[in-house]
C-alpha positions as a Markdown table, in Angstrom:
| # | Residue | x | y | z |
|---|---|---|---|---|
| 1 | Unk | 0.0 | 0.0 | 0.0 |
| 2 | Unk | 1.3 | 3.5 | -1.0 |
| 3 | Unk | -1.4 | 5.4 | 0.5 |
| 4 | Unk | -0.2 | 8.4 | 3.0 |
| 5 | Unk | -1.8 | 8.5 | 6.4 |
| 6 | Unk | -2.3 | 11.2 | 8.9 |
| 7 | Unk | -2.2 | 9.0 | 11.8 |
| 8 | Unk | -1.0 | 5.6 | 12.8 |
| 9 | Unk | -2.5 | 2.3 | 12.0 |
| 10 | Unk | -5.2 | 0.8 | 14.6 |
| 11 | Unk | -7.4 | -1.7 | 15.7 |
| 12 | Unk | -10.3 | -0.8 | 16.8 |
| 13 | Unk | -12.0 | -2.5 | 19.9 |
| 14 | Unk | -15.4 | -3.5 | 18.7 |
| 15 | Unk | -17.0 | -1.0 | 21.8 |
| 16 | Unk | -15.0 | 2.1 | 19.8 |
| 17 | Unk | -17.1 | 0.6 | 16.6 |
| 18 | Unk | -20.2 | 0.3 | 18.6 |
| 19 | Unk | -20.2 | 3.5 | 19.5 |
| 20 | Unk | -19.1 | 4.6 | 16.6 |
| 21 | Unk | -22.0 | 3.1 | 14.6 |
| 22 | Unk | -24.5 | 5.2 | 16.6 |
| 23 | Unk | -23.0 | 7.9 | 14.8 |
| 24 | Unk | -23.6 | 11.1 | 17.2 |
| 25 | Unk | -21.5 | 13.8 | 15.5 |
| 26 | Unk | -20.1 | 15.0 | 19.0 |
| 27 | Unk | -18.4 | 11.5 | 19.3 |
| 28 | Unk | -14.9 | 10.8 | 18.7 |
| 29 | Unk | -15.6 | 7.5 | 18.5 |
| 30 | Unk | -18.0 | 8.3 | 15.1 |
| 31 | Unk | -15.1 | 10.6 | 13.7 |
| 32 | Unk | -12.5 | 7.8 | 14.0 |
| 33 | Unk | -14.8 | 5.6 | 12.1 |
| 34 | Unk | -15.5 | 8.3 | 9.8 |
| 35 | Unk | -12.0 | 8.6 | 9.6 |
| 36 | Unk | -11.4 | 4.9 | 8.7 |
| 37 | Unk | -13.9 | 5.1 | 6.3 |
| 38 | Unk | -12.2 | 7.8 | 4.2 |
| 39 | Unk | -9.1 | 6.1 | 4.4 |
| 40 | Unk | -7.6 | 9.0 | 6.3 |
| 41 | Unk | -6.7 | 6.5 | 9.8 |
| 42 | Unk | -5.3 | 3.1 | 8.3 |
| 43 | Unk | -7.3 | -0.1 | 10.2 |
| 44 | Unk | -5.9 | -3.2 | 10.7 |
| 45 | Unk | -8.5 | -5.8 | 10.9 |
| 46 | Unk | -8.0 | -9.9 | 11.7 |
| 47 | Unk | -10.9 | -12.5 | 10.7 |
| 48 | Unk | -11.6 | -13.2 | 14.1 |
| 49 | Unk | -12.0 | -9.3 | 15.0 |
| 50 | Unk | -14.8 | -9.0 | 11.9 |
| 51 | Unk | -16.3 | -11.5 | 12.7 |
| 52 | Unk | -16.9 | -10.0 | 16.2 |
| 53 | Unk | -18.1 | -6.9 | 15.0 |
| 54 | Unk | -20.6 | -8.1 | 12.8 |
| 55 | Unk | -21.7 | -10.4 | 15.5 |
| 56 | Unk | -22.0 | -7.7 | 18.3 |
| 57 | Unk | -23.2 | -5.6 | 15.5 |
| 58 | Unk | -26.1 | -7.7 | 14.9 |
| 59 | Unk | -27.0 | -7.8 | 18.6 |
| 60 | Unk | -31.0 | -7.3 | 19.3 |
| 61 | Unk | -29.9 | -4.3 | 21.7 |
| 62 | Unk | -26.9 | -3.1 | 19.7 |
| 63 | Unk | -29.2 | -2.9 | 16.6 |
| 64 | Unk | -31.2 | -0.7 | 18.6 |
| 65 | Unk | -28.6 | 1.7 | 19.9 |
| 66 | Unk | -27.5 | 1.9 | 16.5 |
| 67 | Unk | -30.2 | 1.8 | 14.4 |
| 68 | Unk | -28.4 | -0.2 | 12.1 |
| 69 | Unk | -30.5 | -3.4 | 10.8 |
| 70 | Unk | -28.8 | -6.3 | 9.6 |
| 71 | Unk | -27.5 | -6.0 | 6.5 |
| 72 | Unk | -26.8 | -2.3 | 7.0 |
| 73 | Unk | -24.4 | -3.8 | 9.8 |
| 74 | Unk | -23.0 | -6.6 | 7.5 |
| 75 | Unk | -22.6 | -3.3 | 5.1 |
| 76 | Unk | -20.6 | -1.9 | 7.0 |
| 77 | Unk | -18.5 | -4.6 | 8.7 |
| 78 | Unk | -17.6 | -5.3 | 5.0 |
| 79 | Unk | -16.6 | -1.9 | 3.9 |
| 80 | Unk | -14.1 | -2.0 | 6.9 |
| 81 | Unk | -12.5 | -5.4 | 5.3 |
| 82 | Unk | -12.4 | -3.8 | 2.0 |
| 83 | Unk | -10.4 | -1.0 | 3.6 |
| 84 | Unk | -8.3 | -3.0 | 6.0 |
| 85 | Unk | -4.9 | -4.1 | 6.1 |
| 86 | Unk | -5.9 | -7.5 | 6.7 |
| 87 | Unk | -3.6 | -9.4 | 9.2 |
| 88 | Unk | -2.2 | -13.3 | 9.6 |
| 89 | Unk | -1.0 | -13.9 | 12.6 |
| 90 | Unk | 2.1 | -16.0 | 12.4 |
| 91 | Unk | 3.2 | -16.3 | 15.9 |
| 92 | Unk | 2.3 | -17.8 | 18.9 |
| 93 | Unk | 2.7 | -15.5 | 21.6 |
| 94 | Unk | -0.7 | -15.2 | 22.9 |
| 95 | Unk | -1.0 | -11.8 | 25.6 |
| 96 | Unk | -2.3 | -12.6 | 29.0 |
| 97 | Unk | -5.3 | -10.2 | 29.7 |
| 98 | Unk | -8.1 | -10.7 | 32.2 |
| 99 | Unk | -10.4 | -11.4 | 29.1 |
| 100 | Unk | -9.5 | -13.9 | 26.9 |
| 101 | Unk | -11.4 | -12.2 | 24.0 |
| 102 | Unk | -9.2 | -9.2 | 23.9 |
| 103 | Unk | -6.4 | -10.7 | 23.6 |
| 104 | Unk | -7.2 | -11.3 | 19.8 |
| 105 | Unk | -6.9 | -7.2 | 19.6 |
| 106 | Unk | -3.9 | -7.3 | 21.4 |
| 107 | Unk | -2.5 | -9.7 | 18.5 |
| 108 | Unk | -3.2 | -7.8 | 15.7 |
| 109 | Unk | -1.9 | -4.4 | 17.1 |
| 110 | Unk | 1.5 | -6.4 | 18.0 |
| 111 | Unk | 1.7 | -7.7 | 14.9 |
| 112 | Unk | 0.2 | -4.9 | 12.5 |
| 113 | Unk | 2.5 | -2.1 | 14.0 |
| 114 | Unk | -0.3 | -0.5 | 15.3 |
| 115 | Unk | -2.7 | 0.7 | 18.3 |
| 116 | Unk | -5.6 | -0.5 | 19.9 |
| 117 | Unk | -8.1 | 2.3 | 20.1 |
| 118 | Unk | -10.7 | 1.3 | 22.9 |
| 119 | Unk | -13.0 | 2.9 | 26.1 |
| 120 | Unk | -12.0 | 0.8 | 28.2 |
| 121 | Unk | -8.4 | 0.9 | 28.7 |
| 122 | Unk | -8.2 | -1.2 | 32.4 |
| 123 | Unk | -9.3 | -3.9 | 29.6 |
| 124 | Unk | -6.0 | -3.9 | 28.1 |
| 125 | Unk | -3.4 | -3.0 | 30.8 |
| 126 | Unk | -0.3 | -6.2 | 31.3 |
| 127 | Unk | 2.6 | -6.6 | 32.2 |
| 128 | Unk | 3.1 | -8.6 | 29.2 |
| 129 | Unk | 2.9 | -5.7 | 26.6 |
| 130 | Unk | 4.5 | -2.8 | 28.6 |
| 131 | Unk | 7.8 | -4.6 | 27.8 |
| 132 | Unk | 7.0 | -4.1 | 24.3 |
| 133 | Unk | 6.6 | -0.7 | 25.1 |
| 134 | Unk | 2.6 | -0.7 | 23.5 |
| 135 | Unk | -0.1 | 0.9 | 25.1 |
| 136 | Unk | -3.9 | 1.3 | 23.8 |
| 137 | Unk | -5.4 | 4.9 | 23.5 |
| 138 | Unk | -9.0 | 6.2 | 24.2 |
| 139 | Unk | -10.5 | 7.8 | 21.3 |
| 140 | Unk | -10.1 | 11.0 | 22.9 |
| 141 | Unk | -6.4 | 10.5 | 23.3 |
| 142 | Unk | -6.0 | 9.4 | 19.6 |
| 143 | Unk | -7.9 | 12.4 | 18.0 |
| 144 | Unk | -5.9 | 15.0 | 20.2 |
| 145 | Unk | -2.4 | 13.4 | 19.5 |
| 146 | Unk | -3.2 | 13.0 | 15.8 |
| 147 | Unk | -5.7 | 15.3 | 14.7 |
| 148 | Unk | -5.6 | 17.9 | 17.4 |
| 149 | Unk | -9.4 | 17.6 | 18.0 |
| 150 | Unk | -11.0 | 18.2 | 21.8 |
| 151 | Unk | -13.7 | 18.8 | 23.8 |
| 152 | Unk | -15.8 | 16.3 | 22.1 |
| 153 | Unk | -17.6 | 13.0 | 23.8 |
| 154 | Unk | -15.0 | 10.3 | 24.5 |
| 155 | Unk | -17.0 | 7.7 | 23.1 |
């Protein structure tokens, strides 16, 4: 890829999509998915991540919060694999965080180069990763370092 990016490449927790999806204009959240969708923030996306989102997407209560119906989720699920940098994972170092099912997040961001942009960073502190020297980043702390945007809902 020879595109040129204004910010880093992520992975997005599925709860930064979810809120995204609801697509309040005063949410950083919905700019970075915005952002995604324009290609301006490069996402970095693993089978097992889209096949969360489209899952939680498709949720009976999440559908309502988002007002997204099914195939408007699957839309939109597939626009963010066509826009990807899909991901193999090759190696078998598997993070240690309290939930199993982020650790699949934590994989791709190791392995893609990039960070994990999520609301609920306690989800995501280990030991493990601070001797890599990776962190994740609220979507407020993304959007200020990288696009020098404030005062906006965190979520």
């Amino acid at each position: 890829m020879n595109e040129r990016y204004e910010a880093p490449p992520v992975v997005m927790d599925t709860n930064v999509l979810v809120a995204g999806a609801c697509r309040r204009e005063s949410s950083l959240a919905y700019q970075i998915l915005k952002k995604v969708l324009s290609k301006q923030i490069p996402l970095m996306l693993t089978e097992t991540i889209a096949l969360e989102y489209l899952e939680v997407l498709q949720r009976k209560p999440v559908m309502e919060l988002t007002r997204l119906g099914y195939e408007q989720s699957a839309d939109l699920v597939n626009e963010l694999i066509e826009l990807s940098r899909q991901i193999q994972l090759s190696f078998s170092w598997r993070p240690n965080l309290r939930d199993e099912s982020d650790n699949k997040f934590v994989e791709a961001a190791v392995f893609g180069r990039a960070m994990i942009l999520t609301c609920n960073i306690r989800d995501f502190q280990s030991p493990d990763l601070t001797r890599f020297g990776w962190q994740a980043m609220t979507p407020h702390e993304f959007m200020t370092r990288y696009f020098s945007i404030g005062g906006m809902e965190n979520g």
